[in-house]
């Protein structure tokens, strides 16, 4: 009986346990599946906060206590963060695309900035497009690009509030999701920093409420501390004694060992120095609103519970200088105060309060954002993700005591400006420019190492040879006598013959225009003389020039060649007005007595206003240069508003068309085919093929000193280019004189300042002044190197000037030390710079070190003992 009861109880227990176990298993599987599904969908949020023109060297971060507490104490500070181009639009384009300037072709704030080619080629490949395609809710608030006109929404952004044109704090226009929104000067509604902060917070809260499992990527791009430096009213009295900008390089001028603009700039005047103090104060005041903005965004993340799942990045598009080297204000210089920027990162797995000394660039932003979102870096991006630099150092494994250090770059490229057009002589040699060449005795010593100058006039065609004088110095002397048939000339002749055989010959006899009357007459006489056909003397061989026509009982002589002459003669362009007394019949050239009003074919006149120029369908310009519109424009406010909107739209369309036409014109100028100079005899051959032109042989450059050969015989294309530039300068000078502008100078970028510049407190009341901040030839390419042994800056300017600074001994870059650098090292730096200038993709632009154990991390560190081909080193 007991066994039966025990079996019954056991069966009952099994029956009860089976559904309970199955229920636990089902619940566990469903819970595990839900957790995995949530983890798959909840990716980290990304917030990029960016300022405009914020420096590091001048102490702008010292007053931003809230930002430093949130970002510096709560995240990682990158102490060696730089931009590759210290200008607004090029740097922002690099941030969006992850590319160097030479790969996205936005060279300046005007050149290709938000142009049609940028919109077609590079804008569709920004990091926003990649994140939007993978489910991120993307949003942009603030300043975009300097030339953005608000006519479209850039691809990849779900929410768009973009500032039209350059930075402003009041009286600006934004494009809000395709609609233009104008703002005035009311602080509560219009202050730009607060506007984009509130819009970004509202978007984040709405996104998390409606799409809780969708990650958000936002960019908050502030205008501060960029001009016009309008601060919020509550900060107008802050920082009365701001002096953080007074560094050892402040008013350190002139600098005769640096490039041209630094030599031109002298010490600042007292009014300039007072302006720098005032400017520093107003810049710091604008940053106080940015400081509040960072705190508001941080509190929003805390309130929504998203702080631990959000990466926050804080940086700037470039640095700034205020009085450094005598430059009153500005950017665009290759020195640290313009290229070094703040860079903080806070987020998951980021160690709070840590400092990182690796080189971080603005081109690393796009790859880093893609890496945070779980995407691979596209091969065309030049930057690298810094996410692996943010990983916390884990406890070392006792089985692997020797962990390899992170491999990272130690050198990057700094580039600014567009490549200047080179002036070449007839031999193709580039004419010398503003250079800091070696002393002449060193140049002679190097030239004398070449084999062609080491023999005493024994080589065929040798014109110069080297000797050592009694003081032990090398001298170059001209060989006595002249050898006519030189091997160099023969080689040149062979090259020219080969060139002529490949290219099309100039056909100067074939002209696309109608020959002159004298030429036609001469050609006719020749053809008649050669013809054997007999023609009577009285037969007319010339076409009729006039024709007699009977019209309304009168006989008129009609000039049949009037139209031909009108087509070939130049016609002055001017306003045409209708004269009612005399009108000309366009078909017969007859005078008409009809004095009724008529409309010309080009709409220059209109019915009701006979003596006028029609501009729109309702407005005209009269003879006295006054504008008159139809009556309803002045009587109806709706008609006035509609017509003004129509005019604004027409102006915008024409501006866009002009911008596209300028781009096409620039393309045509760069692709202009070579033309034949038929009015000038060849400089090397006479008309009889194969014979040298004797006068030109006398002018041969072979008798010149080797150092002076490059300045001879500028060809016709260079002369034409110089003439165009001269005329352009004259037009600018005349325009400047008409406007009464005594500040702008040719080749310089200058600005004026007066008491009306700042419209918010504190006000400037010391009067107006003029100052120049940069020059047109401020185009350069630099290598910036920071590793365990080197902290250097090497620059080659488009003018041929070289600069080299060792920041270990000269941290403020006061002295150009290029003359103290060994020539072999300069050669290696030049070769490395040329490689970086043409790099494409992160593999080429971030080369791995040859010897990581030697202290160089990643980025082409040079080896002073490696054998490299020689380079002149002084011609850029």
mmCIF file of N, CA, C and O in Angstrom, residues 50-53 92 142-143 163 166-169 192-193 196 221-229 286 290:
data_model
loop_
_atom_site.group_PDB
_atom_site.id
_atom_site.type_symbol
_atom_site.label_atom_id
_atom_site.label_comp_id
_atom_site.label_asym_id
_atom_site.label_seq_id
_atom_site.Cartn_x
_atom_site.Cartn_y
_atom_site.Cartn_z
ATOM 1 N N UNK A 50 29.897 72.181 -31.384
ATOM 2 C CA UNK A 50 30.993 72.825 -32.100
ATOM 3 C C UNK A 50 30.882 74.341 -31.965
ATOM 4 O O UNK A 50 29.793 74.902 -32.072
ATOM 5 N N UNK A 51 32.016 74.985 -31.735
ATOM 6 C CA UNK A 51 32.063 76.446 -31.681
ATOM 7 C C UNK A 51 32.818 76.969 -32.894
ATOM 8 O O UNK A 51 33.447 76.205 -33.634
ATOM 9 N N UNK A 52 32.767 78.276 -33.074
ATOM 10 C CA UNK A 52 33.349 78.924 -34.255
ATOM 11 C C UNK A 52 34.472 79.864 -33.800
ATOM 12 O O UNK A 52 34.222 80.805 -33.045
ATOM 13 N N UNK A 53 35.697 79.594 -34.239
ATOM 14 C CA UNK A 53 36.856 80.451 -33.940
ATOM 15 C C UNK A 53 37.288 80.370 -32.476
ATOM 16 O O UNK A 53 37.839 81.338 -31.948
ATOM 17 N N UNK A 92 35.151 72.972 -41.721
ATOM 18 C CA UNK A 92 33.843 72.350 -41.535
ATOM 19 C C UNK A 92 33.570 71.301 -42.609
ATOM 20 O O UNK A 92 32.952 70.265 -42.335
ATOM 21 N N UNK A 142 22.297 75.169 -36.249
ATOM 22 C CA UNK A 142 23.336 76.190 -36.165
ATOM 23 C C UNK A 142 23.977 76.515 -37.492
ATOM 24 O O UNK A 142 23.412 76.309 -38.570
ATOM 25 N N UNK A 143 25.221 77.011 -37.395
ATOM 26 C CA UNK A 143 25.965 77.425 -38.581
ATOM 27 C C UNK A 143 26.442 76.199 -39.342
ATOM 28 O O UNK A 143 27.021 75.285 -38.761
ATOM 29 N N UNK A 163 21.785 77.931 -40.330
ATOM 30 C CA UNK A 163 21.973 79.367 -40.500
ATOM 31 C C UNK A 163 22.358 79.669 -41.939
ATOM 32 O O UNK A 163 23.229 79.007 -42.518
ATOM 33 N N UNK A 166 26.993 83.549 -43.035
ATOM 34 C CA UNK A 166 27.982 83.492 -41.964
ATOM 35 C C UNK A 166 27.355 83.777 -40.601
ATOM 36 O O UNK A 166 26.176 84.086 -40.481
ATOM 37 N N UNK A 167 28.217 83.725 -39.567
ATOM 38 C CA UNK A 167 27.752 83.786 -38.185
ATOM 39 C C UNK A 167 27.092 85.118 -37.866
ATOM 40 O O UNK A 167 27.602 86.178 -38.224
ATOM 41 N N UNK A 168 25.976 85.036 -37.165
ATOM 42 C CA UNK A 168 25.260 86.195 -36.635
ATOM 43 C C UNK A 168 24.596 85.773 -35.333
ATOM 44 O O UNK A 168 24.305 84.597 -35.106
ATOM 45 N N UNK A 169 24.322 86.754 -34.473
ATOM 46 C CA UNK A 169 23.609 86.503 -33.228
ATOM 47 C C UNK A 169 22.203 87.112 -33.251
ATOM 48 O O UNK A 169 21.296 86.602 -32.610
ATOM 49 N N UNK A 192 20.849 83.767 -31.092
ATOM 50 C CA UNK A 192 21.108 82.556 -31.875
ATOM 51 C C UNK A 192 21.566 81.391 -30.995
ATOM 52 O O UNK A 192 21.128 80.250 -31.200
ATOM 53 N N UNK A 193 22.430 81.640 -30.032
ATOM 54 C CA UNK A 193 22.932 80.549 -29.183
ATOM 55 C C UNK A 193 21.794 79.881 -28.425
ATOM 56 O O UNK A 193 21.715 78.643 -28.359
ATOM 57 N N UNK A 196 19.240 77.762 -30.978
ATOM 58 C CA UNK A 196 19.616 76.406 -31.407
ATOM 59 C C UNK A 196 19.719 75.464 -30.214
ATOM 60 O O UNK A 196 19.493 74.253 -30.356
ATOM 61 N N UNK A 221 25.923 73.563 -33.708
ATOM 62 C CA UNK A 221 27.031 74.358 -34.235
ATOM 63 C C UNK A 221 26.821 75.822 -33.866
ATOM 64 O O UNK A 221 26.029 76.525 -34.492
ATOM 65 N N UNK A 222 27.538 76.274 -32.842
ATOM 66 C CA UNK A 222 27.372 77.634 -32.343
ATOM 67 C C UNK A 222 28.121 78.637 -33.216
ATOM 68 O O UNK A 222 29.145 78.310 -33.836
ATOM 69 N N UNK A 223 27.617 79.866 -33.211
ATOM 70 C CA UNK A 223 28.308 80.961 -33.890
ATOM 71 C C UNK A 223 29.383 81.584 -33.014
ATOM 72 O O UNK A 223 30.311 82.212 -33.525
ATOM 73 N N UNK A 224 29.267 81.469 -31.717
ATOM 74 C CA UNK A 224 30.241 82.046 -30.791
ATOM 75 C C UNK A 224 31.548 81.271 -30.852
ATOM 76 O O UNK A 224 31.564 80.065 -31.121
ATOM 77 N N UNK A 225 32.680 81.949 -30.598
ATOM 78 C CA UNK A 225 32.832 83.391 -30.350
ATOM 79 C C UNK A 225 33.145 84.204 -31.602
ATOM 80 O O UNK A 225 33.800 85.236 -31.524
ATOM 81 N N UNK A 226 32.684 83.742 -32.758
ATOM 82 C CA UNK A 226 32.899 84.444 -34.023
ATOM 83 C C UNK A 226 32.229 85.820 -33.989
ATOM 84 O O UNK A 226 31.282 86.053 -33.241
ATOM 85 N N UNK A 227 32.737 86.736 -34.813
ATOM 86 C CA UNK A 227 32.134 88.053 -34.916
ATOM 87 C C UNK A 227 30.710 87.980 -35.434
ATOM 88 O O UNK A 227 30.361 87.016 -36.120
ATOM 89 N N UNK A 228 29.868 88.925 -35.093
ATOM 90 C CA UNK A 228 30.141 90.229 -34.462
ATOM 91 C C UNK A 228 30.233 90.231 -32.941
ATOM 92 O O UNK A 228 30.124 91.294 -32.335
ATOM 93 N N UNK A 229 30.407 89.090 -32.300
ATOM 94 C CA UNK A 229 30.664 88.987 -30.858
ATOM 95 C C UNK A 229 29.595 89.667 -30.006
ATOM 96 O O UNK A 229 29.909 90.398 -29.056
ATOM 97 N N UNK A 286 30.537 86.037 -25.169
ATOM 98 C CA UNK A 286 29.690 85.175 -26.001
ATOM 99 C C UNK A 286 29.827 83.709 -25.607
ATOM 100 O O UNK A 286 28.869 82.939 -25.735
ATOM 101 N N UNK A 290 27.429 79.787 -24.506
ATOM 102 C CA UNK A 290 27.760 78.415 -24.910
ATOM 103 C C UNK A 290 27.954 77.541 -23.681
ATOM 104 O O UNK A 290 27.552 76.368 -23.656
#
